[in-house]
Coordinates of N, CA and C in Angstrom, one line a residue:
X1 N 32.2 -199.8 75.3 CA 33.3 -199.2 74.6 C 33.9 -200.3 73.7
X2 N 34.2 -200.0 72.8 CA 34.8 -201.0 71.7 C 36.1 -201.3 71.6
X3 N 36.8 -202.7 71.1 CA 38.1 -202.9 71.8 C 38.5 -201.8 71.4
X4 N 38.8 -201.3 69.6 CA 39.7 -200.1 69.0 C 39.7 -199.0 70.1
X5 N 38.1 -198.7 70.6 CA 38.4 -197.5 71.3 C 39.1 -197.7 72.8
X6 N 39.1 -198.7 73.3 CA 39.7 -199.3 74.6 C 41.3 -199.5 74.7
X7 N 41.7 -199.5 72.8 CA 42.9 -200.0 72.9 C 43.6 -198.5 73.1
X8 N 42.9 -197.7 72.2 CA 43.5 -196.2 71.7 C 43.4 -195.3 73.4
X9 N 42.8 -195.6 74.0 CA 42.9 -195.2 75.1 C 43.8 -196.0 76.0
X10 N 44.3 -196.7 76.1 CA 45.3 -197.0 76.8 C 46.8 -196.8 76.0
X11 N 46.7 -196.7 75.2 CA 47.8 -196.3 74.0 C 48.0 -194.6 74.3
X12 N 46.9 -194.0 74.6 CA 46.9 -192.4 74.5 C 48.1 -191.7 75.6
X13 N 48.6 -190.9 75.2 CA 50.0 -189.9 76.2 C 49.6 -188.6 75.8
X14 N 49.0 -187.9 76.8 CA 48.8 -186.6 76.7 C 50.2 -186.0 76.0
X15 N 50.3 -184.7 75.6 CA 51.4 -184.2 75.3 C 52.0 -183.1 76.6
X16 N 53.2 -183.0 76.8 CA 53.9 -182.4 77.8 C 53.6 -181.0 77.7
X17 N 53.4 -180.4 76.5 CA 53.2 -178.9 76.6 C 51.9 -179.1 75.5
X18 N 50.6 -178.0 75.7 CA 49.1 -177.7 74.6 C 50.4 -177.0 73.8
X19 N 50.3 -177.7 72.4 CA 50.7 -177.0 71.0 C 49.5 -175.8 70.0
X20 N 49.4 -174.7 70.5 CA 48.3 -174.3 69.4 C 48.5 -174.2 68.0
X21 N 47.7 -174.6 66.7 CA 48.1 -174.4 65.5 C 48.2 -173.3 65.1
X22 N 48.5 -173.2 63.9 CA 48.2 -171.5 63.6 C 47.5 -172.0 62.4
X23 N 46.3 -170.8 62.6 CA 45.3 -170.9 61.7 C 45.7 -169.6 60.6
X24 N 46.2 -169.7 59.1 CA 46.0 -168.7 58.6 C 44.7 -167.6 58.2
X25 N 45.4 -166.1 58.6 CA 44.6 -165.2 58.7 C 44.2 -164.5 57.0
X26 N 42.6 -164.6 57.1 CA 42.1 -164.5 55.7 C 41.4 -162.8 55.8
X27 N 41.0 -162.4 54.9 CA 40.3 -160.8 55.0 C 38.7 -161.4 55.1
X28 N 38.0 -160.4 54.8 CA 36.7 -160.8 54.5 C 36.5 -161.0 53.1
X29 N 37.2 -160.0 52.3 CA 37.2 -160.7 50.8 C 37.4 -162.0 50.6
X30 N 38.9 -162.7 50.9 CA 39.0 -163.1 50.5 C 38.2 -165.0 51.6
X31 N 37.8 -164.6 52.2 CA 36.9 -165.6 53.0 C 35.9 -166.1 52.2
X32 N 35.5 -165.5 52.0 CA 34.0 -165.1 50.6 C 34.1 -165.7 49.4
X33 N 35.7 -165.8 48.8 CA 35.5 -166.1 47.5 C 36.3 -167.6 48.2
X34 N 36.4 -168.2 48.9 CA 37.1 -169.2 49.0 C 35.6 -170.1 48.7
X35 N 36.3 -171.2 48.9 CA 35.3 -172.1 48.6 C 34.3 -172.8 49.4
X36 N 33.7 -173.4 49.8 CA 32.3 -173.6 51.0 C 33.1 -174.6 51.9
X37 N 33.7 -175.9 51.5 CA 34.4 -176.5 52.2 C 35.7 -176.1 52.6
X38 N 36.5 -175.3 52.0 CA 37.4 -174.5 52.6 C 37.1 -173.6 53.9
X39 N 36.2 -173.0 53.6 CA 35.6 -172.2 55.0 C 35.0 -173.1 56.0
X40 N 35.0 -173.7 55.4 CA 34.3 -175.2 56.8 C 35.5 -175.3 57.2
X41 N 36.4 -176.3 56.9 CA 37.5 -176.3 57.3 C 38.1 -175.2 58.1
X42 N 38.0 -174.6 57.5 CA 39.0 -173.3 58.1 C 38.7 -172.4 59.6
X43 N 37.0 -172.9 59.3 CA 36.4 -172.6 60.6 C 36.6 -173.1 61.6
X44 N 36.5 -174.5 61.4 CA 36.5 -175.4 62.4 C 38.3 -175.7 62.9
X45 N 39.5 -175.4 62.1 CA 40.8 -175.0 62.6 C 40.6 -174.3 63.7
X46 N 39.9 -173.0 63.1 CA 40.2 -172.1 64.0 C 39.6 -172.5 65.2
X47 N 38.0 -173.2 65.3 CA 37.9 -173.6 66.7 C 38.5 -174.4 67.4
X48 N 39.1 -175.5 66.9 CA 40.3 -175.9 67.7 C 41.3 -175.6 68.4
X49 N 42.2 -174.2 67.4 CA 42.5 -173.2 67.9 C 42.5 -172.8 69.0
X50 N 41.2 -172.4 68.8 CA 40.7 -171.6 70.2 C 40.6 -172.2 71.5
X51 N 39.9 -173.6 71.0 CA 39.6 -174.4 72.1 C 41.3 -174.7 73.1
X52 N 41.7 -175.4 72.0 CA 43.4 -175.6 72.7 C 43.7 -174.1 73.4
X53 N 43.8 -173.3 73.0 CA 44.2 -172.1 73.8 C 43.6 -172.2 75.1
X54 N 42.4 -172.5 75.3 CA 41.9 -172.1 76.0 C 42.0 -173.2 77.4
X55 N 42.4 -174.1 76.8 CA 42.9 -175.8 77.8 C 44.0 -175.1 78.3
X56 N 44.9 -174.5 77.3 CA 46.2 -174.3 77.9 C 46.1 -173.5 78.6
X57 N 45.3 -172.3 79.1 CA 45.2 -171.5 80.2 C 44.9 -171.9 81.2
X58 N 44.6 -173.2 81.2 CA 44.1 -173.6 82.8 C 44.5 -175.0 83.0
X59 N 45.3 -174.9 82.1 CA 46.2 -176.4 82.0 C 46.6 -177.1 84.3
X60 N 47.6 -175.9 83.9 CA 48.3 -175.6 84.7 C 47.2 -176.0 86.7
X61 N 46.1 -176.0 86.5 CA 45.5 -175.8 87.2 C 45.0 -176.9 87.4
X62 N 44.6 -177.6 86.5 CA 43.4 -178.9 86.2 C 44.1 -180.1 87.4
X63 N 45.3 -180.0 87.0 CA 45.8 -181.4 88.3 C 45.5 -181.1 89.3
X64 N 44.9 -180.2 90.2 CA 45.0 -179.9 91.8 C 43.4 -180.3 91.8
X65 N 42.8 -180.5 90.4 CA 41.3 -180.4 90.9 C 41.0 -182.4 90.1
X66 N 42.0 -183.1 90.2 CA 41.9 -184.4 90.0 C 41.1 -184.9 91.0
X67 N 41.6 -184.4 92.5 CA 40.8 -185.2 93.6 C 39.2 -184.9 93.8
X68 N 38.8 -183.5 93.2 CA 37.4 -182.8 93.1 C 36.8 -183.8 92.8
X69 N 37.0 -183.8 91.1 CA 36.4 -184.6 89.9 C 36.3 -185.9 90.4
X70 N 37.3 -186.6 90.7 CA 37.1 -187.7 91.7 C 35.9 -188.5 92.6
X71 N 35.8 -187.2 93.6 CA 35.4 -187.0 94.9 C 33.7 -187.0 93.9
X72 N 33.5 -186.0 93.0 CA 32.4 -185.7 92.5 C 31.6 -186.9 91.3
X73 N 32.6 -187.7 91.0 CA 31.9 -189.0 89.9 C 31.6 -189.8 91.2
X74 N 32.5 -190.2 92.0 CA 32.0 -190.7 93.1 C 30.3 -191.0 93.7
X75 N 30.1 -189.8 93.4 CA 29.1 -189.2 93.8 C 27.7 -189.5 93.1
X76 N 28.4 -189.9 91.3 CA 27.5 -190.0 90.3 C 27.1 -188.8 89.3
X77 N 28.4 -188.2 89.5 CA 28.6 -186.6 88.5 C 29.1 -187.0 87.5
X78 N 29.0 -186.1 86.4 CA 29.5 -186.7 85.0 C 29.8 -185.3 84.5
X79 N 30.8 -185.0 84.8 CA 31.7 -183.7 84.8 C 31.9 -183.3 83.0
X80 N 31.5 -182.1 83.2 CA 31.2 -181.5 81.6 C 32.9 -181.1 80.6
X81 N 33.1 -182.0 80.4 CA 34.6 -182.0 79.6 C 34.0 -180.6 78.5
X82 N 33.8 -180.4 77.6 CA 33.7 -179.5 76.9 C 33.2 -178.2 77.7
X83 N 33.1 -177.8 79.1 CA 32.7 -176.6 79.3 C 34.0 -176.5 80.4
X84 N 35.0 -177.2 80.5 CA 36.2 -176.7 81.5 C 36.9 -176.1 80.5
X85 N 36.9 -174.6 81.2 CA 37.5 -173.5 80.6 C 38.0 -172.3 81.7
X86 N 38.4 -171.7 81.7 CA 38.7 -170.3 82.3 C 37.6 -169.4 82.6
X87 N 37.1 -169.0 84.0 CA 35.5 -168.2 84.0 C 36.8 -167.3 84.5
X88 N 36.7 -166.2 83.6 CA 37.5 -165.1 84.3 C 36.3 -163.8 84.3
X89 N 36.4 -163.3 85.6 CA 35.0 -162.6 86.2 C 35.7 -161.7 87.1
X90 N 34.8 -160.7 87.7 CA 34.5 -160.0 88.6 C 33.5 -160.6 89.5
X91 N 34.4 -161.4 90.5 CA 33.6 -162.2 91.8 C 33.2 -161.7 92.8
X92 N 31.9 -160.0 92.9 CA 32.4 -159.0 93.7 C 33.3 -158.4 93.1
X93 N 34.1 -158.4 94.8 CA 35.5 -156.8 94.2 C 36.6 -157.4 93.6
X94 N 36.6 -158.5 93.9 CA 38.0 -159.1 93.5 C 37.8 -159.7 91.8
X95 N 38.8 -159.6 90.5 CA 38.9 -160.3 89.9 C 39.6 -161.4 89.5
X96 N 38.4 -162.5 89.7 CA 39.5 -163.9 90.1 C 39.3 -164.6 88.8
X97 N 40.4 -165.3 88.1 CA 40.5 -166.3 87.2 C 40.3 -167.7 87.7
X98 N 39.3 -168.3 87.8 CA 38.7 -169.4 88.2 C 38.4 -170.5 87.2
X99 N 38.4 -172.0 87.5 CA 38.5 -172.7 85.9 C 36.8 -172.9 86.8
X100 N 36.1 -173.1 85.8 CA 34.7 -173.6 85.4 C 35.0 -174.8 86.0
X101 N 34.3 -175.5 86.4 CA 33.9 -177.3 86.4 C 32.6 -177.1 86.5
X102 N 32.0 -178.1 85.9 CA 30.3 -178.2 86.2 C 30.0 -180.0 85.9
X103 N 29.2 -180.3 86.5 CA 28.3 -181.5 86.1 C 27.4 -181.2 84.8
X104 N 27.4 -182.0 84.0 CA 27.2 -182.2 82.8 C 25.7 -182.9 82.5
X105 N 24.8 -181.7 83.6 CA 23.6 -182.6 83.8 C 22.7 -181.6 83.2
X106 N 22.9 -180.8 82.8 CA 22.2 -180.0 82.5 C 21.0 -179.0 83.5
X107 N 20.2 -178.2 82.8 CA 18.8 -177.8 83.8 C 17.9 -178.6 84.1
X108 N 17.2 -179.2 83.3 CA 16.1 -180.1 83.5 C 16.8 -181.7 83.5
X109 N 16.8 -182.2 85.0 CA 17.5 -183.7 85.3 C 16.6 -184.4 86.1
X110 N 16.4 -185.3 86.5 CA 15.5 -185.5 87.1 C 16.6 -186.6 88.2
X111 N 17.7 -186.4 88.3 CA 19.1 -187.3 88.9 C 18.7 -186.4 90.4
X112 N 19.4 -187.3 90.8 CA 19.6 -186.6 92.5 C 20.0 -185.6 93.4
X113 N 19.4 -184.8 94.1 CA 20.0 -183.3 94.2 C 21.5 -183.8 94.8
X114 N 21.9 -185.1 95.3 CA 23.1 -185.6 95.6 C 24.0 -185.4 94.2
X115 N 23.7 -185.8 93.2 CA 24.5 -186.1 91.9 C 24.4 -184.2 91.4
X116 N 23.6 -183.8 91.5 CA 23.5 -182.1 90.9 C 24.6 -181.0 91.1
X117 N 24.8 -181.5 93.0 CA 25.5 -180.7 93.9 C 26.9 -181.2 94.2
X118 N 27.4 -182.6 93.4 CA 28.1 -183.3 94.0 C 29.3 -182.5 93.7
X119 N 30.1 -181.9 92.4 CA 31.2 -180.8 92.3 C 31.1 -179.6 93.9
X120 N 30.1 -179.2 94.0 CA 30.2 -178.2 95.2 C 30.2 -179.1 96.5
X121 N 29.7 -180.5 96.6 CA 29.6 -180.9 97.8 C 31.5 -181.2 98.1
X122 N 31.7 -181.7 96.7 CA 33.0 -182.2 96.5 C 34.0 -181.0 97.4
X123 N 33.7 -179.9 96.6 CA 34.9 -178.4 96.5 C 34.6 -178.4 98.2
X124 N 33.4 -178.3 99.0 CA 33.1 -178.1 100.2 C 34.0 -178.8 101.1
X125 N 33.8 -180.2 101.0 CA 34.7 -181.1 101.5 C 36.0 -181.2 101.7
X126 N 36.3 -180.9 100.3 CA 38.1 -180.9 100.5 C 38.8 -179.6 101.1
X127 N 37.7 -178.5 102.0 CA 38.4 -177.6 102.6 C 37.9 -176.3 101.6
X128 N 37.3 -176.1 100.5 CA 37.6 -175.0 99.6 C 35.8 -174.0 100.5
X129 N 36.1 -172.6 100.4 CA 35.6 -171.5 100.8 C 34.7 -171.3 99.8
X130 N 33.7 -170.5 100.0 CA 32.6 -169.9 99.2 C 33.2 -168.8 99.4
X131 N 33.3 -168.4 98.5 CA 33.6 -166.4 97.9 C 32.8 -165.5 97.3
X132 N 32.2 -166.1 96.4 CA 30.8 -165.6 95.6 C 29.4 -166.8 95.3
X133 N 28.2 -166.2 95.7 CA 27.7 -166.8 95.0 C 26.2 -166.1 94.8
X134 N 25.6 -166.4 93.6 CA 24.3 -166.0 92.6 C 23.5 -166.9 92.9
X135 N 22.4 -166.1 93.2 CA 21.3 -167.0 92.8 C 20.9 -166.6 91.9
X136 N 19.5 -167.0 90.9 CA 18.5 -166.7 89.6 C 17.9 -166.3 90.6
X137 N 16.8 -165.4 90.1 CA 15.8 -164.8 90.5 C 14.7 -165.1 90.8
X138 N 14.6 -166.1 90.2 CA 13.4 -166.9 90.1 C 12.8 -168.1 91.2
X139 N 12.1 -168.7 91.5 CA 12.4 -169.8 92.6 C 11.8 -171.0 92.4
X140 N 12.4 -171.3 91.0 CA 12.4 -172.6 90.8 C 13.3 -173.4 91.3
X141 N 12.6 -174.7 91.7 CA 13.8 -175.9 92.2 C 15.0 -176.2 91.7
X142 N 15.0 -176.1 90.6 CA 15.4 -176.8 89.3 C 16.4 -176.1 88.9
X143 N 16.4 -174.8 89.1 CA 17.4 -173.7 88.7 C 18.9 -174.2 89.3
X144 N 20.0 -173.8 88.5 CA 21.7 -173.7 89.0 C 21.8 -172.7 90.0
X145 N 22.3 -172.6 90.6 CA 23.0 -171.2 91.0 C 24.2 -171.2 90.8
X146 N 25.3 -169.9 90.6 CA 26.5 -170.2 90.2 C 27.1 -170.0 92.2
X147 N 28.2 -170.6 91.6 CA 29.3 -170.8 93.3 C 30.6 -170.6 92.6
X148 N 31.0 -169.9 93.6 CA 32.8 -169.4 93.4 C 33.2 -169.9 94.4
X149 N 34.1 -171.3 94.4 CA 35.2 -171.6 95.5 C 36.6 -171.6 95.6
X150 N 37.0 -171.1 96.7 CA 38.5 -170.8 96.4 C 39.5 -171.9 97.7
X151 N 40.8 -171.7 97.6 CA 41.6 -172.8 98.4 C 42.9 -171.9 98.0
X152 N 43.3 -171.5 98.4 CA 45.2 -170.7 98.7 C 44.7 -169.6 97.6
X153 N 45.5 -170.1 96.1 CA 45.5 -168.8 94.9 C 44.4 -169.4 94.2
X154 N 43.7 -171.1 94.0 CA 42.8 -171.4 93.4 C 41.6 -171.4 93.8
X155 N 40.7 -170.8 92.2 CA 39.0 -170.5 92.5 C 38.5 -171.8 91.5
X156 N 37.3 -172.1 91.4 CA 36.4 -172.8 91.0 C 35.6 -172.0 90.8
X157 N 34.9 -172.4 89.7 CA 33.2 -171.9 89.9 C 32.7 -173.1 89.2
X158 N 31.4 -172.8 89.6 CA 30.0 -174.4 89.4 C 29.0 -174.1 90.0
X159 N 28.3 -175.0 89.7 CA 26.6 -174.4 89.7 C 26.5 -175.6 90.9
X160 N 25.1 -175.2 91.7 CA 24.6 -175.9 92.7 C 22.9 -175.5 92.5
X161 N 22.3 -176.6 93.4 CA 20.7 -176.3 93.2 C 20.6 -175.5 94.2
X162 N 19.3 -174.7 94.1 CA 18.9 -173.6 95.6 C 19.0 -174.6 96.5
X163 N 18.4 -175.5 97.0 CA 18.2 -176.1 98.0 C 19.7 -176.2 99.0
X164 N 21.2 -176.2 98.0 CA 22.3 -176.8 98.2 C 22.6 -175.2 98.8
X165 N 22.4 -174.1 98.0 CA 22.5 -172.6 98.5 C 21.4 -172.0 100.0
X166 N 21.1 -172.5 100.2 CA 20.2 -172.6 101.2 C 20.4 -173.3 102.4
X167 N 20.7 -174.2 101.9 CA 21.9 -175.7 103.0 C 23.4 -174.7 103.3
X168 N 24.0 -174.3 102.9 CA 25.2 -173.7 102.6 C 25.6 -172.0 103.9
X169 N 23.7 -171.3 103.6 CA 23.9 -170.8 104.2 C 23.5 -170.9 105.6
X170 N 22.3 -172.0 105.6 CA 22.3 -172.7 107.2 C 23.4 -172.9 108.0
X171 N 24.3 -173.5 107.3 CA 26.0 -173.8 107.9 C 26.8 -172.9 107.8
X172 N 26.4 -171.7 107.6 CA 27.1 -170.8 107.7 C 28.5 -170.8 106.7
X173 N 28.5 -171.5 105.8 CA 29.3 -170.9 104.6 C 29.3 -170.0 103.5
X174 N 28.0 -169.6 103.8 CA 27.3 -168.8 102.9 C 27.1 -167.5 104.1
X175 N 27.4 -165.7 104.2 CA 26.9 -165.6 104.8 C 26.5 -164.0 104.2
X176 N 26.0 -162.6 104.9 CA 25.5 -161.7 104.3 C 26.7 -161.0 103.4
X177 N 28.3 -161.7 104.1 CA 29.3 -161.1 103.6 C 30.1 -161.6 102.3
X178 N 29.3 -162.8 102.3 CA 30.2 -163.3 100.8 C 29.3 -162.6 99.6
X179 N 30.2 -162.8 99.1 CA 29.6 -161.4 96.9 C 28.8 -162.3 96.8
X180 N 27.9 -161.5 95.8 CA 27.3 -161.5 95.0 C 25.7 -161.7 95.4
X181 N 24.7 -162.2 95.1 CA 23.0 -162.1 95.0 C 22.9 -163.4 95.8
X182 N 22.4 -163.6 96.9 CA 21.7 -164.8 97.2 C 20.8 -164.2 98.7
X183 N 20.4 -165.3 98.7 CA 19.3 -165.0 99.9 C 20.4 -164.6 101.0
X184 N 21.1 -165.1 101.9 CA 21.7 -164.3 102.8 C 22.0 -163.0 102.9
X185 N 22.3 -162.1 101.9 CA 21.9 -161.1 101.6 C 20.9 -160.1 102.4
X186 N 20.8 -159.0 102.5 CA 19.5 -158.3 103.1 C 18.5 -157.8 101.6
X187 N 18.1 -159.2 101.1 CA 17.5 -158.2 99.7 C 16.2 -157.7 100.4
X188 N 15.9 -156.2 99.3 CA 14.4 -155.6 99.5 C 13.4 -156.5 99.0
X189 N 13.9 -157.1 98.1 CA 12.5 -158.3 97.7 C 13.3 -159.5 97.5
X190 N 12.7 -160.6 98.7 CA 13.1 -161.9 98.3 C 13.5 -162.7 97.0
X191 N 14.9 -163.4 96.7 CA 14.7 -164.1 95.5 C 14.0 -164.8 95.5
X192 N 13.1 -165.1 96.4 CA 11.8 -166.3 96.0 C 11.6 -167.0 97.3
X193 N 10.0 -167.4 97.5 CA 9.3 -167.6 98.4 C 9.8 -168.5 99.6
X194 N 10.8 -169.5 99.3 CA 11.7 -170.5 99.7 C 12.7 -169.7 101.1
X195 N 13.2 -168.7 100.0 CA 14.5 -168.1 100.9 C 13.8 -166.4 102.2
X196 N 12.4 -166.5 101.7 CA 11.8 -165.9 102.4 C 11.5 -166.3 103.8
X197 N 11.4 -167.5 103.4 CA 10.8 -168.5 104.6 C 11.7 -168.9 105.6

């Protein structure tokens, strides 16, 4: 990291309340005849916009999951700043407003199923419940699965490897009665050869 950027980060103070801008509203006409870098611009307001909006929805939430993120670098996670957002879903029957967290490792990693799993090993640890969780269909290693964990009124969701979904429901935190698709489930056709077994 370079001093300027070392300095500016210790210099940095969040602000006490997300300010959103306001982006002026254009028609389609008049979008059209504007000029090429004006519409760049204007575009990219608005995604900021959006983005800020979308912090400030789950502003409110993000401090309770300090010790997660924590618990999960720890671990060797590198937590996806650009995808914490609001997963607002139908988790099963309930519809829960849940903030996203994910490791920032993408599908294809070749990192440790320790470092993959480390957000859900994290959420597991500090007490939080499985509520929902998906598997893919498929029965590759390699695959996410999505996980819904909850703790009092707060949900998470984040992805985990099968192997971690599989481990989960060995220990019985996973079971025929939590939502959504996974092997514990009584499916007619196995999600794959693994969870058959």
């Amino acid at each position: 990291m370079s001093h300027t950027a070392r300095r500016l980060r210790r210099s940095y103070v969040a602000p006490a309340n997300i300010e959103i801008p306001q982006v002026p509203t254009v028609t389609d006409e008049e979008h059209r005849a504007m000029p090429l870098r004006d519409r760049v611009l204007l575009q990219e307001h608005q995604r900021h916009a959006d983005r800020l909006a979308e912090i400030r929805r789950v502003a409110d939430k993000l401090a309770a999951l300090d010790s997660i993120v924590q618990a999960a670098q720890a671990d060797g996670a590198h937590i996806e700043i650009g995808s914490v957002s609001q997963a607002i879903g139908r988790f099963g029957n309930a519809r829960i407003n849940a903030v996203r967290l994910s490791d920032g490792d993408g599908f294809f990693s070749s990192r440790a199923p320790r470092v993959k799993n480390a957000v859900a090993n994290a959420l597991l640890s500090a007490g939080w419940r499985v509520i929902y969780a998906s598997a893919h269909d498929s029965g590759g290693s390699w695959l996410r699965d999505t996980v819904v964990f909850m703790k009092g009124h707060r949900a998470v969701e984040t992805h985990c490897l099968r192997q971690w979904l599989l481990d989960a429901i060995e220990a019985g935190h996973i079971t025929e009665t939590t939502e959504g698709k996974h092997p514990a489930k009584n499916e007619p056709v196995p999600l794959n050869s693994t969870a058959a077994a």
